[in-house]
Amino acid sequence: MILVVDVGNTNTVVGAMKEGEVLHHWRISTTMRTTDEMGLLLLQLVEVKGLSATEISGVCVSCVVPSVLYSIEKAARRYFGVHAVVIGKGIKTGMRIRTDNPREVGADRIVNAVSAYQVCQSAVVVVDFGTATTFDCVSSEGDYVGGVISPGFRISAEALFNRAAKLPKVEVERPERVIGTNTIHSMQSGLYWGYVGLVNSLASRCKAELHEQNPHSQIHCVATGGLSNLIGRACDEIDSVDADLTLRGLWLLFHRNQ
């Protein structure tokens, strides 16, 4: 059994995996923790499910917050007795990165691309609903060819709340109708359906450009990330939702580097 850890800007997702399947997963806030705080937290998460540290034979980490990485690596050694595999320079991904500067591409985006291509075996667009919403494009040959980075849903909402003094903060939810009959419903509609429109438009354009490069390949679009169920299922251009896509990608890359 291995622990896979996906450190995002806002949340960190931890998964306990065996034979490629996610047995348990947890979502915690991404924040600075000491090595002991991180180690004890991971131990508690594992033990609450009836597992023990001795059952963990490896740790694989994708991290976009460098200041958090050190404590995770050291906690893996101190509390689980393993050296963490960190997705980054020198890691074997099995995927060619066809961008202007491959080192600029975030580790989480490569993990998603590898995972999605492993499932689809065809050209694919991955939409990851995180702090930023990213679109990652893979050709039919399995090459990472680039993508899109847009403000995340919550960033967009916070910008509206902060810059419009008379507008209240509202709950994130899918409104029944587009035309709101009061301020709160109107804001929810604009935030939710406006964001659905953004995702549909960008996904459609990504598919069109991939189709130009891969005219005979079926192009699949998969959504993942914290808001993938809430927003992704309302997007016509998204073909499937897979909340565990990143965790399974970490499992794949862990074993490709053993």
Short mmCIF file of C-alpha atoms in Angstrom, two decimals:
data_model
loop_
_atom_site.label_atom_id
_atom_site.label_comp_id
_atom_site.label_asym_id
_atom_site.label_seq_id
_atom_site.Cartn_x
_atom_site.Cartn_y
_atom_site.Cartn_z
CA MET A 1 0.00 0.00 0.00
CA ILE A 2 1.26 3.50 -0.78
CA LEU A 3 0.25 7.00 0.23
CA VAL A 4 -0.21 9.49 -2.60
CA VAL A 5 -0.24 13.19 -1.77
CA ASP A 6 -1.43 15.94 -4.12
CA VAL A 7 -0.54 19.35 -2.65
CA GLY A 8 -2.56 22.17 -4.22
CA ASN A 9 -2.56 25.87 -3.44
CA THR A 10 -5.68 25.62 -1.27
CA ASN A 11 -6.21 21.95 -0.42
CA THR A 12 -4.08 18.84 -0.15
CA VAL A 13 -5.57 15.48 -1.10
CA VAL A 14 -4.11 12.34 0.46
CA GLY A 15 -4.97 8.86 -0.75
CA ALA A 16 -4.21 5.35 0.47
CA MET A 17 -3.87 3.12 -2.60
CA LYS A 18 -3.43 -0.55 -3.27
CA GLU A 19 -3.20 -2.25 -6.69
CA GLY A 20 -4.16 0.98 -8.41
CA GLU A 21 -7.35 1.49 -6.44
CA VAL A 22 -8.06 4.34 -4.03
CA LEU A 23 -9.04 2.67 -0.75
CA HIS A 24 -9.37 5.87 1.28
CA HIS A 25 -8.85 9.54 0.58
CA TRP A 26 -8.81 12.71 2.66
CA ARG A 27 -8.86 16.43 1.87
CA ILE A 28 -6.98 18.77 4.23
CA SER A 29 -6.02 22.43 4.03
CA THR A 30 -2.66 23.28 2.51
CA THR A 31 -0.70 25.10 5.18
CA MET A 32 2.79 25.23 6.63
CA ARG A 33 3.29 22.40 9.13
CA THR A 34 6.37 21.14 10.92
CA THR A 35 7.68 17.69 10.06
CA ASP A 36 6.17 16.25 13.24
CA GLU A 37 2.82 17.96 12.69
CA MET A 38 2.68 16.59 9.14
CA GLY A 39 3.80 13.12 10.19
CA LEU A 40 1.30 12.87 13.04
CA LEU A 41 -1.51 14.13 10.82
CA LEU A 42 -0.77 11.51 8.16
CA LEU A 43 -0.53 8.82 10.84
CA GLN A 44 -3.89 9.83 12.29
CA LEU A 45 -5.54 9.76 8.86
CA VAL A 46 -4.19 6.28 8.22
CA GLU A 47 -4.95 4.87 11.66
CA VAL A 48 -8.54 6.14 11.77
CA LYS A 49 -9.19 3.73 8.89
CA GLY A 50 -7.70 0.82 10.78
CA LEU A 51 -4.37 0.86 8.94
CA SER A 52 -0.87 1.12 10.41
CA ALA A 53 2.34 2.85 9.34
CA THR A 54 4.00 -0.52 8.67
CA GLU A 55 1.50 -1.18 5.85
CA ILE A 56 2.73 1.88 3.92
CA SER A 57 5.51 0.81 1.55
CA GLY A 58 5.89 4.07 -0.34
CA VAL A 59 4.87 7.71 -0.67
CA CYS A 60 4.43 9.70 -3.89
CA VAL A 61 3.98 13.48 -3.88
CA SER A 62 2.89 16.10 -6.38
CA CYS A 63 3.35 19.60 -4.97
CA VAL A 64 2.80 23.11 -6.32
CA VAL A 65 3.66 24.76 -2.97
CA PRO A 66 7.42 24.27 -2.48
CA SER A 67 7.39 25.48 1.13
CA VAL A 68 5.17 22.53 2.11
CA LEU A 69 7.18 19.84 0.35
CA TYR A 70 10.08 19.60 2.83
CA SER A 71 7.92 18.58 5.79
CA ILE A 72 6.13 15.91 3.72
CA GLU A 73 9.39 14.37 2.49
CA LYS A 74 10.90 14.35 5.97
CA ALA A 75 7.69 13.02 7.56
CA ALA A 76 7.66 10.14 5.06
CA ARG A 77 11.16 9.13 6.22
CA ARG A 78 10.59 9.70 9.94
CA TYR A 79 7.10 8.22 10.35
CA PHE A 80 6.83 5.67 7.54
CA GLY A 81 10.45 4.78 6.90
CA VAL A 82 10.32 5.47 3.16
CA HIS A 83 11.80 8.00 0.76
CA ALA A 84 9.03 9.91 -1.00
CA VAL A 85 8.94 9.95 -4.79
CA VAL A 86 8.43 13.61 -5.72
CA ILE A 87 7.06 14.42 -9.16
CA GLY A 88 9.47 16.83 -10.80
CA LYS A 89 12.74 17.07 -12.65
CA GLY A 90 14.28 13.67 -13.39
CA ILE A 91 11.07 11.69 -12.90
CA LYS A 92 10.18 9.16 -15.59
CA THR A 93 6.69 10.04 -16.82
CA GLY A 94 6.51 8.10 -20.08
CA MET A 95 5.12 11.26 -21.68
CA ARG A 96 6.92 13.73 -23.93
CA ILE A 97 6.31 17.37 -22.99
CA ARG A 98 5.90 19.34 -26.24
CA THR A 99 5.84 22.86 -24.83
CA ASP A 100 8.18 25.85 -25.17
CA ASN A 101 9.61 25.26 -21.68
CA PRO A 102 8.71 21.85 -20.23
CA ARG A 103 10.04 22.83 -16.79
CA GLU A 104 7.28 25.43 -16.46
CA VAL A 105 4.51 22.83 -16.53
CA GLY A 106 3.19 22.11 -13.03
CA ALA A 107 3.70 18.65 -11.58
CA ASP A 108 -0.02 18.21 -10.95
CA ARG A 109 -0.78 18.91 -14.62
CA ILE A 110 1.62 16.24 -15.82
CA VAL A 111 0.18 13.76 -13.31
CA ASN A 112 -3.34 14.46 -14.61
CA ALA A 113 -2.25 14.14 -18.24
CA VAL A 114 -0.49 10.81 -17.64
CA SER A 115 -3.49 9.45 -15.73
CA ALA A 116 -6.06 10.54 -18.32
CA TYR A 117 -4.08 9.17 -21.26
CA GLN A 118 -3.61 5.86 -19.47
CA VAL A 119 -7.41 5.54 -19.26
CA CYS A 120 -8.40 6.95 -22.67
CA GLN A 121 -5.48 5.90 -24.88
CA SER A 122 -6.49 8.72 -27.23
CA ALA A 123 -6.34 12.51 -27.43
CA VAL A 124 -7.71 13.95 -24.22
CA VAL A 125 -8.41 17.25 -22.46
CA VAL A 126 -8.21 17.29 -18.66
CA VAL A 127 -10.10 20.04 -16.80
CA ASP A 128 -8.90 20.37 -13.20
CA PHE A 129 -11.10 22.53 -10.96
CA GLY A 130 -8.64 23.79 -8.33
CA THR A 131 -7.54 27.19 -7.07
CA ALA A 132 -6.93 27.84 -10.75
CA THR A 133 -8.88 25.88 -13.35
CA THR A 134 -6.45 24.24 -15.76
CA PHE A 135 -7.00 22.59 -19.13
CA ASP A 136 -4.32 20.10 -20.16
CA CYS A 137 -4.17 18.66 -23.65
CA VAL A 138 -2.65 15.35 -24.73
CA SER A 139 -2.31 14.22 -28.35
CA SER A 140 -3.36 10.82 -29.68
CA GLU A 141 0.34 9.81 -29.53
CA GLY A 142 0.40 10.51 -25.79
CA ASP A 143 2.36 13.78 -25.93
CA TYR A 144 1.57 16.67 -23.62
CA VAL A 145 1.06 19.57 -26.05
CA GLY A 146 0.02 22.43 -23.73
CA GLY A 147 -3.08 23.85 -22.12
CA VAL A 148 -4.89 26.74 -20.51
CA ILE A 149 -4.80 28.32 -17.05
CA SER A 150 -7.82 30.36 -15.96
CA PRO A 151 -8.93 31.85 -12.62
CA GLY A 152 -10.62 29.25 -10.45
CA PHE A 153 -14.28 29.42 -9.56
CA ARG A 154 -13.65 30.63 -6.00
CA ILE A 155 -11.14 33.25 -7.18
CA SER A 156 -13.78 34.61 -9.55
CA ALA A 157 -16.37 34.65 -6.77
CA GLU A 158 -14.02 36.41 -4.33
CA ALA A 159 -13.21 39.06 -6.94
CA LEU A 160 -16.93 39.79 -7.31
CA PHE A 161 -17.50 39.99 -3.55
CA ASN A 162 -14.45 42.17 -2.93
CA ARG A 163 -14.90 44.64 -5.76
CA ALA A 164 -18.67 45.16 -5.53
CA ALA A 165 -19.26 46.70 -2.10
CA LYS A 166 -23.03 46.31 -2.02
CA LEU A 167 -23.08 42.66 -3.10
CA PRO A 168 -23.16 40.04 -0.32
CA LYS A 169 -21.18 36.81 -0.20
CA VAL A 170 -23.35 33.93 -1.39
CA GLU A 171 -23.19 30.17 -1.11
CA VAL A 172 -21.77 28.27 -4.06
CA GLU A 173 -24.61 26.24 -5.54
CA ARG A 174 -26.34 25.44 -8.82
CA PRO A 175 -29.39 27.68 -9.22
CA GLU A 176 -32.61 26.24 -10.62
CA ARG A 177 -32.97 28.97 -13.27
CA VAL A 178 -30.62 31.36 -15.05
CA ILE A 179 -32.83 34.42 -14.56
CA GLY A 180 -32.60 35.34 -10.89
CA THR A 181 -35.52 37.09 -9.18
CA ASN A 182 -33.42 38.52 -6.33
CA THR A 183 -29.84 39.63 -5.78
CA ILE A 184 -28.59 36.38 -4.25
CA HIS A 185 -30.07 34.17 -6.96
CA SER A 186 -28.83 36.54 -9.65
CA MET A 187 -25.29 36.34 -8.25
CA GLN A 188 -25.42 32.57 -7.96
CA SER A 189 -26.61 32.32 -11.54
CA GLY A 190 -23.90 34.61 -12.85
CA LEU A 191 -21.17 32.82 -10.95
CA TYR A 192 -22.33 29.29 -11.67
CA TRP A 193 -23.67 29.47 -15.23
CA GLY A 194 -21.06 32.04 -16.20
CA TYR A 195 -18.34 29.63 -15.11
CA VAL A 196 -20.02 26.74 -16.92
CA GLY A 197 -19.92 28.90 -20.05
CA LEU A 198 -16.21 29.60 -19.56
CA VAL A 199 -15.41 25.91 -19.17
CA ASN A 200 -17.54 24.88 -22.16
CA SER A 201 -15.96 27.51 -24.39
CA LEU A 202 -12.36 26.71 -23.48
CA ALA A 203 -12.90 22.94 -23.59
CA SER A 204 -14.53 23.24 -27.01
CA ARG A 205 -11.64 25.30 -28.36
CA CYS A 206 -9.08 22.87 -26.92
CA LYS A 207 -10.90 19.96 -28.57
CA ALA A 208 -11.02 21.80 -31.90
CA GLU A 209 -7.29 22.52 -31.89
CA LEU A 210 -6.49 18.95 -30.84
CA HIS A 211 -8.70 17.72 -33.66
CA GLU A 212 -6.64 19.72 -36.13
CA GLN A 213 -3.55 17.83 -34.96
CA ASN A 214 -5.34 14.49 -34.53
CA PRO A 215 -8.08 14.43 -37.22
CA HIS A 216 -8.74 10.69 -36.88
CA SER A 217 -8.71 10.48 -33.09
CA GLN A 218 -11.68 10.64 -30.77
CA ILE A 219 -11.11 13.42 -28.24
CA HIS A 220 -12.31 12.86 -24.69
CA CYS A 221 -12.68 15.56 -22.03
CA VAL A 222 -12.47 14.56 -18.37
CA ALA A 223 -12.95 16.76 -15.29
CA THR A 224 -11.32 16.36 -11.90
CA GLY A 225 -10.64 18.50 -8.82
CA GLY A 226 -12.66 19.78 -5.88
CA LEU A 227 -15.54 21.35 -7.83
CA SER A 228 -15.64 18.84 -10.68
CA ASN A 229 -18.90 17.27 -9.52
CA LEU A 230 -20.66 20.58 -8.92
CA ILE A 231 -19.62 22.34 -12.13
CA GLY A 232 -18.23 19.65 -14.40
CA ARG A 233 -21.47 17.69 -14.64
CA ALA A 234 -23.27 20.76 -15.97
CA CYS A 235 -20.75 21.29 -18.80
CA ASP A 236 -21.80 19.84 -22.16
CA GLU A 237 -18.18 19.64 -23.36
CA ILE A 238 -17.08 17.45 -20.42
CA ASP A 239 -17.56 13.75 -21.16
CA SER A 240 -16.77 12.32 -17.72
CA VAL A 241 -15.91 13.29 -14.15
CA ASP A 242 -13.17 11.46 -12.26
CA ALA A 243 -12.45 12.82 -8.78
CA ASP A 244 -9.58 10.35 -8.25
CA LEU A 245 -7.77 11.03 -11.54
CA THR A 246 -4.76 12.75 -9.91
CA LEU A 247 -4.36 10.11 -7.22
CA ARG A 248 -4.28 7.32 -9.79
CA GLY A 249 -1.76 9.31 -11.82
CA LEU A 250 0.50 9.46 -8.77
CA TRP A 251 0.17 5.70 -8.37
CA LEU A 252 1.22 5.20 -12.00
CA LEU A 253 4.23 7.50 -11.73
CA PHE A 254 5.32 5.96 -8.43
CA HIS A 255 5.57 2.54 -10.08
CA ARG A 256 7.23 3.91 -13.23
CA ASN A 257 10.04 5.17 -11.02
CA GLN A 258 10.73 2.06 -8.97
#
